PDB file of C-alpha atoms in Angstrom:
ATOM      1  CA  LEU S   1     -33.902 -15.379  38.493  1.00 94.00           C
ATOM      2  CA  ILE S   2     -33.046 -15.834  42.172  1.00 96.00           C
ATOM      3  CA  ILE S   3     -34.601 -19.307  42.258  1.00 95.00           C
ATOM      4  CA  ARG S   4     -32.632 -20.261  39.138  1.00 95.00           C
ATOM      5  CA  TRP S   5     -29.297 -19.170  40.556  1.00 95.00           C
ATOM      6  CA  GLU S   6     -29.817 -20.186  44.171  1.00 94.00           C
ATOM      7  CA  ILE S   7     -31.365 -23.640  43.734  1.00 95.00           C
ATOM      8  CA  THR S   8     -31.627 -24.351  39.957  1.00 95.00           C
ATOM      9  CA  SER S   9     -35.100 -25.943  40.236  1.00 96.00           C
ATOM     10  CA  PRO S  10     -37.439 -27.435  42.844  1.00 96.00           C
ATOM     11  CA  ALA S  11     -36.412 -30.940  41.743  1.00 96.00           C
ATOM     12  CA  TRP S  12     -32.701 -30.156  42.141  1.00 96.00           C
ATOM     13  CA  TYR S  13     -33.447 -28.585  45.521  1.00 97.00           C
ATOM     14  CA  GLU S  14     -35.145 -31.757  46.766  1.00 97.00           C
ATOM     15  CA  ARG S  15     -32.225 -33.896  45.531  1.00 96.00           C
ATOM     16  CA  ARG S  16     -29.291 -31.732  46.618  1.00 96.00           C
ATOM     17  CA  LEU S  17     -30.325 -28.809  48.830  1.00 97.00           C
ATOM     18  CA  ARG S  18     -33.018 -30.164  51.147  1.00 98.00           C
ATOM     19  CA  PHE S  19     -30.366 -30.228  53.913  1.00 98.00           C
ATOM     20  CA  PRO S  20     -28.044 -27.312  54.845  1.00 98.00           C
ATOM     21  CA  VAL S  21     -24.911 -26.677  52.796  1.00 98.00           C
ATOM     22  CA  TRP S  22     -21.920 -24.383  52.958  1.00 97.00           C
ATOM     23  CA  PRO S  23     -21.503 -22.643  49.565  1.00 93.00           C
ATOM     24  CA  GLY S  24     -17.944 -21.578  50.352  1.00 90.00           C
ATOM     25  CA  GLY S  25     -16.156 -18.274  50.754  1.00 87.00           C
ATOM     26  CA  ALA S  26     -17.679 -15.879  53.289  1.00 90.00           C
ATOM     27  CA  SER S  27     -20.996 -17.734  53.318  1.00 94.00           C
ATOM     28  CA  GLY S  28     -22.569 -19.211  56.394  1.00 97.00           C
ATOM     29  CA  VAL S  29     -24.525 -22.409  56.830  1.00 98.00           C
ATOM     30  CA  THR S  30     -27.178 -22.098  54.116  1.00 98.00           C
ATOM     31  CA  TRP S  31     -30.570 -23.755  53.640  1.00 98.00           C
ATOM     32  CA  GLY S  32     -33.841 -23.012  51.871  1.00 98.00           C
ATOM     33  CA  VAL S  33     -33.600 -20.727  48.854  1.00 97.00           C
ATOM     34  CA  GLY S  34     -30.082 -19.472  49.531  1.00 95.00           C
ATOM     35  CA  TYR S  35     -30.933 -18.504  53.118  1.00 97.00           C
ATOM     36  CA  ASP S  36     -27.563 -17.777  54.718  1.00 97.00           C
ATOM     37  CA  GLY S  37     -27.767 -18.127  58.490  1.00 98.00           C
ATOM     38  CA  GLY S  38     -24.318 -16.630  58.910  1.00 97.00           C
ATOM     39  CA  HIS S  39     -25.540 -13.233  57.752  1.00 96.00           C
ATOM     40  CA  GLN S  40     -28.629 -13.138  59.964  1.00 97.00           C
ATOM     41  CA  THR S  41     -29.290 -12.726  63.668  1.00 98.00           C
ATOM     42  CA  ARG S  42     -30.679 -15.566  65.717  1.00 98.00           C
ATOM     43  CA  ALA S  43     -33.911 -13.594  66.284  1.00 98.00           C
ATOM     44  CA  VAL S  44     -34.413 -13.049  62.544  1.00 98.00           C
ATOM     45  CA  ILE S  45     -33.741 -16.718  61.732  1.00 98.00           C
ATOM     46  CA  GLU S  46     -36.164 -17.927  64.382  1.00 98.00           C
ATOM     47  CA  ASP S  47     -38.810 -15.440  63.225  1.00 98.00           C
ATOM     48  CA  ASP S  48     -38.393 -16.236  59.527  1.00 98.00           C
ATOM     49  CA  TRP S  49     -38.442 -20.004  60.167  1.00 98.00           C
ATOM     50  CA  GLN S  50     -40.971 -20.011  63.006  1.00 97.00           C
ATOM     51  CA  ALA S  51     -42.841 -23.068  61.677  1.00 98.00           C
ATOM     52  CA  HIS S  52     -39.636 -25.108  61.230  1.00 98.00           C
ATOM     53  CA  GLU S  53     -39.346 -27.864  63.824  1.00 98.00           C
ATOM     54  CA  HIS S  54     -35.608 -27.099  64.115  1.00 98.00           C
ATOM     55  CA  ARG S  55     -35.790 -23.303  64.155  1.00 97.00           C
ATOM     56  CA  GLY S  56     -33.805 -23.137  67.407  1.00 98.00           C
ATOM     57  CA  ARG S  57     -30.956 -25.155  65.945  1.00 98.00           C
ATOM     58  CA  LEU S  58     -31.041 -23.133  62.729  1.00 98.00           C
ATOM     59  CA  GLY S  59     -30.846 -20.006  64.886  1.00 98.00           C
ATOM     60  CA  GLU S  60     -27.521 -21.259  66.245  1.00 98.00           C
ATOM     61  CA  THR S  61     -25.949 -20.628  62.816  1.00 98.00           C
ATOM     62  CA  ALA S  62     -26.329 -16.849  63.188  1.00 98.00           C
ATOM     63  CA  GLY S  63     -23.070 -15.010  62.626  1.00 98.00           C
ATOM     64  CA  ILE S  64     -21.054 -18.112  61.721  1.00 98.00           C
ATOM     65  CA  THR S  65     -19.380 -17.506  58.343  1.00 98.00           C
ATOM     66  CA  GLY S  66     -16.440 -18.620  56.244  1.00 96.00           C
ATOM     67  CA  SER S  67     -14.297 -21.502  57.447  1.00 97.00           C
ATOM     68  CA  ARG S  68     -16.125 -21.515  60.795  1.00 98.00           C
ATOM     69  CA  ALA S  69     -19.366 -22.265  58.921  1.00 98.00           C
ATOM     70  CA  LYS S  70     -17.664 -25.061  57.001  1.00 98.00           C
ATOM     71  CA  THR S  71     -16.554 -26.592  60.291  1.00 98.00           C
ATOM     72  CA  ALA S  72     -20.010 -26.132  61.872  1.00 98.00           C
ATOM     73  CA  LEU S  73     -21.983 -27.569  58.929  1.00 98.00           C
ATOM     74  CA  PRO S  74     -21.946 -31.249  60.003  1.00 98.00           C
ATOM     75  CA  ALA S  75     -23.914 -30.353  63.157  1.00 98.00           C
ATOM     76  CA  TYR S  76     -26.802 -29.142  60.950  1.00 98.00           C
ATOM     77  CA  ARG S  77     -26.733 -31.575  57.998  1.00 98.00           C
ATOM     78  CA  ASP S  78     -29.611 -33.625  59.470  1.00 98.00           C
ATOM     79  CA  ILE S  79     -32.094 -30.708  59.309  1.00 98.00           C
ATOM     80  CA  ALA S  80     -34.427 -31.183  56.339  1.00 98.00           C
ATOM     81  CA  THR S  81     -36.356 -28.278  54.830  1.00 98.00           C
ATOM     82  CA  PRO S  82     -38.828 -29.397  52.133  1.00 98.00           C
ATOM     83  CA  PHE S  83     -39.015 -27.168  49.058  1.00 98.00           C
ATOM     84  CA  PRO S  84     -42.629 -25.992  49.589  1.00 98.00           C
ATOM     85  CA  TYR S  85     -41.690 -24.553  52.984  1.00 98.00           C
ATOM     86  CA  ALA S  86     -38.420 -23.103  51.648  1.00 98.00           C
ATOM     87  CA  ALA S  87     -40.386 -21.402  48.846  1.00 98.00           C
ATOM     88  CA  GLU S  88     -42.922 -20.064  51.341  1.00 98.00           C
ATOM     89  CA  VAL S  89     -40.209 -18.455  53.468  1.00 98.00           C
ATOM     90  CA  PHE S  90     -38.454 -17.139  50.357  1.00 98.00           C
ATOM     91  CA  GLU S  91     -41.604 -15.481  48.992  1.00 97.00           C
ATOM     92  CA  GLY S  92     -43.149 -14.384  52.274  1.00 97.00           C
ATOM     93  CA  ARG S  93     -40.064 -13.270  54.187  1.00 97.00           C
ATOM     94  CA  SER S  94     -36.738 -13.182  52.341  1.00 97.00           C
ATOM     95  CA  LEU S  95     -37.864 -11.647  49.061  1.00 97.00           C
ATOM     96  CA  ILE S  96     -39.835  -8.909  50.840  1.00 97.00           C
ATOM     97  CA  GLU S  97     -36.849  -8.052  53.032  1.00 96.00           C
ATOM     98  CA  TYR S  98     -34.424  -8.027  50.085  1.00 97.00           C
ATOM     99  CA  GLU S  99     -36.758  -5.798  48.081  1.00 98.00           C
ATOM    100  CA  ARG S 100     -36.675  -3.342  51.015  1.00 97.00           C
ATOM    101  CA  LEU S 101     -32.887  -3.593  51.296  1.00 97.00           C
ATOM    102  CA  THR S 102     -32.493  -3.001  47.557  1.00 98.00           C
ATOM    103  CA  GLU S 103     -34.791   0.017  47.585  1.00 98.00           C
ATOM    104  CA  ARG S 104     -32.827   1.487  50.516  1.00 98.00           C
ATOM    105  CA  ALA S 105     -29.484   0.726  48.882  1.00 98.00           C
ATOM    106  CA  PHE S 106     -30.294   2.313  45.508  1.00 98.00           C
ATOM    107  CA  ARG S 107     -32.828   4.842  46.863  1.00 94.00           C
ATOM    108  CA  ASN S 108     -32.943   7.932  44.623  1.00 93.00           C
ATOM    109  CA  GLY S 109     -34.952   6.841  41.579  1.00 96.00           C
ATOM    110  CA  PHE S 110     -35.272   3.135  42.374  1.00 97.00           C
ATOM    111  CA  GLU S 111     -39.083   3.225  42.528  1.00 96.00           C
ATOM    112  CA  ALA S 112     -39.222   4.763  39.035  1.00 97.00           C
ATOM    113  CA  LEU S 113     -37.117   2.022  37.412  1.00 98.00           C
ATOM    114  CA  ARG S 114     -38.724  -0.478  35.058  1.00 98.00           C
ATOM    115  CA  PRO S 115     -39.793  -3.634  36.920  1.00 98.00           C
ATOM    116  CA  ASN S 116     -37.139  -5.798  35.230  1.00 98.00           C
ATOM    117  CA  ALA S 117     -34.358  -3.455  36.325  1.00 98.00           C
ATOM    118  CA  CYS S 118     -35.697  -3.501  39.894  1.00 98.00           C
ATOM    119  CA  ALA S 119     -35.785  -7.312  39.775  1.00 98.00           C
ATOM    120  CA  ALA S 120     -32.190  -7.458  38.505  1.00 98.00           C
ATOM    121  CA  LEU S 121     -31.034  -5.266  41.388  1.00 98.00           C
ATOM    122  CA  VAL S 122     -32.982  -7.334  43.939  1.00 98.00           C
ATOM    123  CA  SER S 123     -31.244 -10.450  42.599  1.00 98.00           C
ATOM    124  CA  LEU S 124     -27.891  -8.691  42.878  1.00 98.00           C
ATOM    125  CA  VAL S 125     -28.501  -7.641  46.489  1.00 97.00           C
ATOM    126  CA  TYR S 126     -29.831 -11.109  47.360  1.00 96.00           C
ATOM    127  CA  ASN S 127     -26.515 -12.552  46.235  1.00 94.00           C
ATOM    128  CA  ARG S 128     -24.058  -9.818  47.269  1.00 94.00           C
ATOM    129  CA  GLY S 129     -25.785  -7.857  50.003  1.00 93.00           C
ATOM    130  CA  ALA S 130     -26.417  -4.117  50.052  1.00 96.00           C
ATOM    131  CA  ALA S 131     -23.082  -2.802  51.387  1.00 96.00           C
ATOM    132  CA  MET S 132     -21.605   0.145  49.523  1.00 98.00           C
ATOM    133  CA  THR S 133     -18.148   0.575  51.031  1.00 98.00           C
ATOM    134  CA  GLY S 134     -14.807  -0.617  49.718  1.00 97.00           C
ATOM    135  CA  ASP S 135     -13.365  -1.295  46.290  1.00 97.00           C
ATOM    136  CA  SER S 136     -15.427  -4.469  45.853  1.00 97.00           C
ATOM    137  CA  ARG S 137     -18.535  -2.257  45.941  1.00 98.00           C
ATOM    138  CA  ARG S 138     -17.543   0.478  43.499  1.00 98.00           C
ATOM    139  CA  GLU S 139     -19.983  -0.728  40.828  1.00 98.00           C
ATOM    140  CA  MET S 140     -22.775  -0.788  43.424  1.00 98.00           C
ATOM    141  CA  ARG S 141     -22.033   2.870  44.245  1.00 98.00           C
ATOM    142  CA  THR S 142     -21.995   3.824  40.559  1.00 98.00           C
ATOM    143  CA  ILE S 143     -25.379   2.151  40.079  1.00 98.00           C
ATOM    144  CA  ARG S 144     -26.719   3.992  43.140  1.00 98.00           C
ATOM    145  CA  ASP S 145     -25.191   7.394  42.421  1.00 98.00           C
ATOM    146  CA  GLN S 146     -25.296   7.592  38.620  1.00 98.00           C
ATOM    147  CA  CYS S 147     -27.287   4.875  36.870  1.00 98.00           C
ATOM    148  CA  VAL S 148     -30.446   4.706  38.972  1.00 98.00           C
ATOM    149  CA  PRO S 149     -31.047   8.473  39.321  1.00 98.00           C
ATOM    150  CA  ALA S 150     -30.610   8.818  35.529  1.00 98.00           C
ATOM    151  CA  GLN S 151     -32.829   5.776  34.823  1.00 98.00           C
ATOM    152  CA  ASP S 152     -29.924   4.608  32.658  1.00 98.00           C
ATOM    153  CA  TYR S 153     -30.507   0.892  32.059  1.00 98.00           C
ATOM    154  CA  ALA S 154     -27.390   0.453  29.918  1.00 98.00           C
ATOM    155  CA  CYS S 155     -25.359   1.912  32.787  1.00 98.00           C
ATOM    156  CA  ILE S 156     -26.955  -0.486  35.299  1.00 98.00           C
ATOM    157  CA  ALA S 157     -26.214  -3.457  33.027  1.00 98.00           C
ATOM    158  CA  ARG S 158     -22.634  -2.314  32.363  1.00 98.00           C
ATOM    159  CA  GLU S 159     -21.884  -1.948  36.078  1.00 98.00           C
ATOM    160  CA  ILE S 160     -23.422  -5.327  36.917  1.00 98.00           C
ATOM    161  CA  ARG S 161     -21.241  -6.950  34.238  1.00 98.00           C
ATOM    162  CA  SER S 162     -18.192  -5.090  35.519  1.00 98.00           C
ATOM    163  CA  MET S 163     -18.548  -6.825  38.901  1.00 98.00           C
ATOM    164  CA  SER S 164     -17.274 -10.023  37.300  1.00 98.00           C
ATOM    165  CA  ARG S 165     -13.771  -8.619  37.903  1.00 98.00           C
ATOM    166  CA  LEU S 166     -14.196  -9.662  41.534  1.00 97.00           C
ATOM    167  CA  TRP S 167     -14.259 -13.386  40.768  1.00 94.00           C
ATOM    168  CA  ARG S 168     -11.665 -13.625  37.991  1.00 97.00           C
ATOM    169  CA  GLY S 169      -9.369 -16.546  38.622  1.00 95.00           C
ATOM    170  CA  THR S 170     -11.519 -17.959  41.437  1.00 91.00           C
ATOM    171  CA  VAL S 171     -13.532 -21.151  41.634  1.00 87.00           C
ATOM    172  CA  ASN S 172     -16.682 -18.994  41.496  1.00 88.00           C
ATOM    173  CA  GLU S 173     -15.758 -17.120  38.318  1.00 95.00           C
ATOM    174  CA  ASN S 174     -17.945 -18.996  35.823  1.00 96.00           C
ATOM    175  CA  GLY S 175     -21.055 -19.186  37.977  1.00 94.00           C
ATOM    176  CA  LEU S 176     -21.000 -15.627  39.280  1.00 96.00           C
ATOM    177  CA  THR S 177     -20.064 -14.159  35.902  1.00 98.00           C
ATOM    178  CA  ALA S 178     -23.032 -15.990  34.361  1.00 98.00           C
ATOM    179  CA  ARG S 179     -25.306 -14.803  37.169  1.00 98.00           C
ATOM    180  CA  ARG S 180     -24.206 -11.180  36.672  1.00 98.00           C
ATOM    181  CA  GLU S 181     -24.795 -11.559  32.919  1.00 98.00           C
ATOM    182  CA  SER S 182     -28.339 -12.806  33.566  1.00 98.00           C
ATOM    183  CA  GLU S 183     -28.995  -9.839  35.846  1.00 98.00           C
ATOM    184  CA  ALA S 184     -27.518  -7.401  33.327  1.00 98.00           C
ATOM    185  CA  GLN S 185     -29.693  -8.794  30.544  1.00 98.00           C
ATOM    186  CA  LEU S 186     -32.769  -8.518  32.768  1.00 98.00           C
ATOM    187  CA  ALA S 187     -31.908  -4.900  33.620  1.00 98.00           C
ATOM    188  CA  GLU S 188     -31.742  -4.112  29.877  1.00 98.00           C
ATOM    189  CA  THR S 189     -35.102  -5.768  29.110  1.00 97.00           C
ATOM    190  CA  PRO S 190     -37.992  -3.302  28.786  1.00 96.00           C
TER     191      PRO S 190
END
């Protein structure tokens, strides 16, 4: 699910995402399988991408987000990351870390969820992060506080779908609403 929504396919990746991009909004300079340098520290980037010949330059993107990342992007557009290496970092580093973040975020009862519901929540956290404060995170708190402890899969799916309110009327509405729908359907699947 994450691969589908972050890069579409390995072939599309090689054609369009082999070099860093800026997805827009609060994102940072992004490469690999949705790896957002703006939301990492330099040390984490350099550790995750330790075999990348340009890991030092990639590390420079740490903490640069939003319009600053858009402005910075041209300085990194020459850095190629072939899909096999991007997939290796995704599976061996990013996915493991996001599984940990998701388990911490939804804690009470997460380990007892069906695997598909866990996967849906990992996809959600991979895209949105694990923060729980503010109105934009109210559905995340409901999932954490009510749905997960009750093992209520319909509740998880309903709250994931409800997040679409955040992108109504924006350029990201169609894509993020479809992504949330995919996650909700996965959460409902036994």
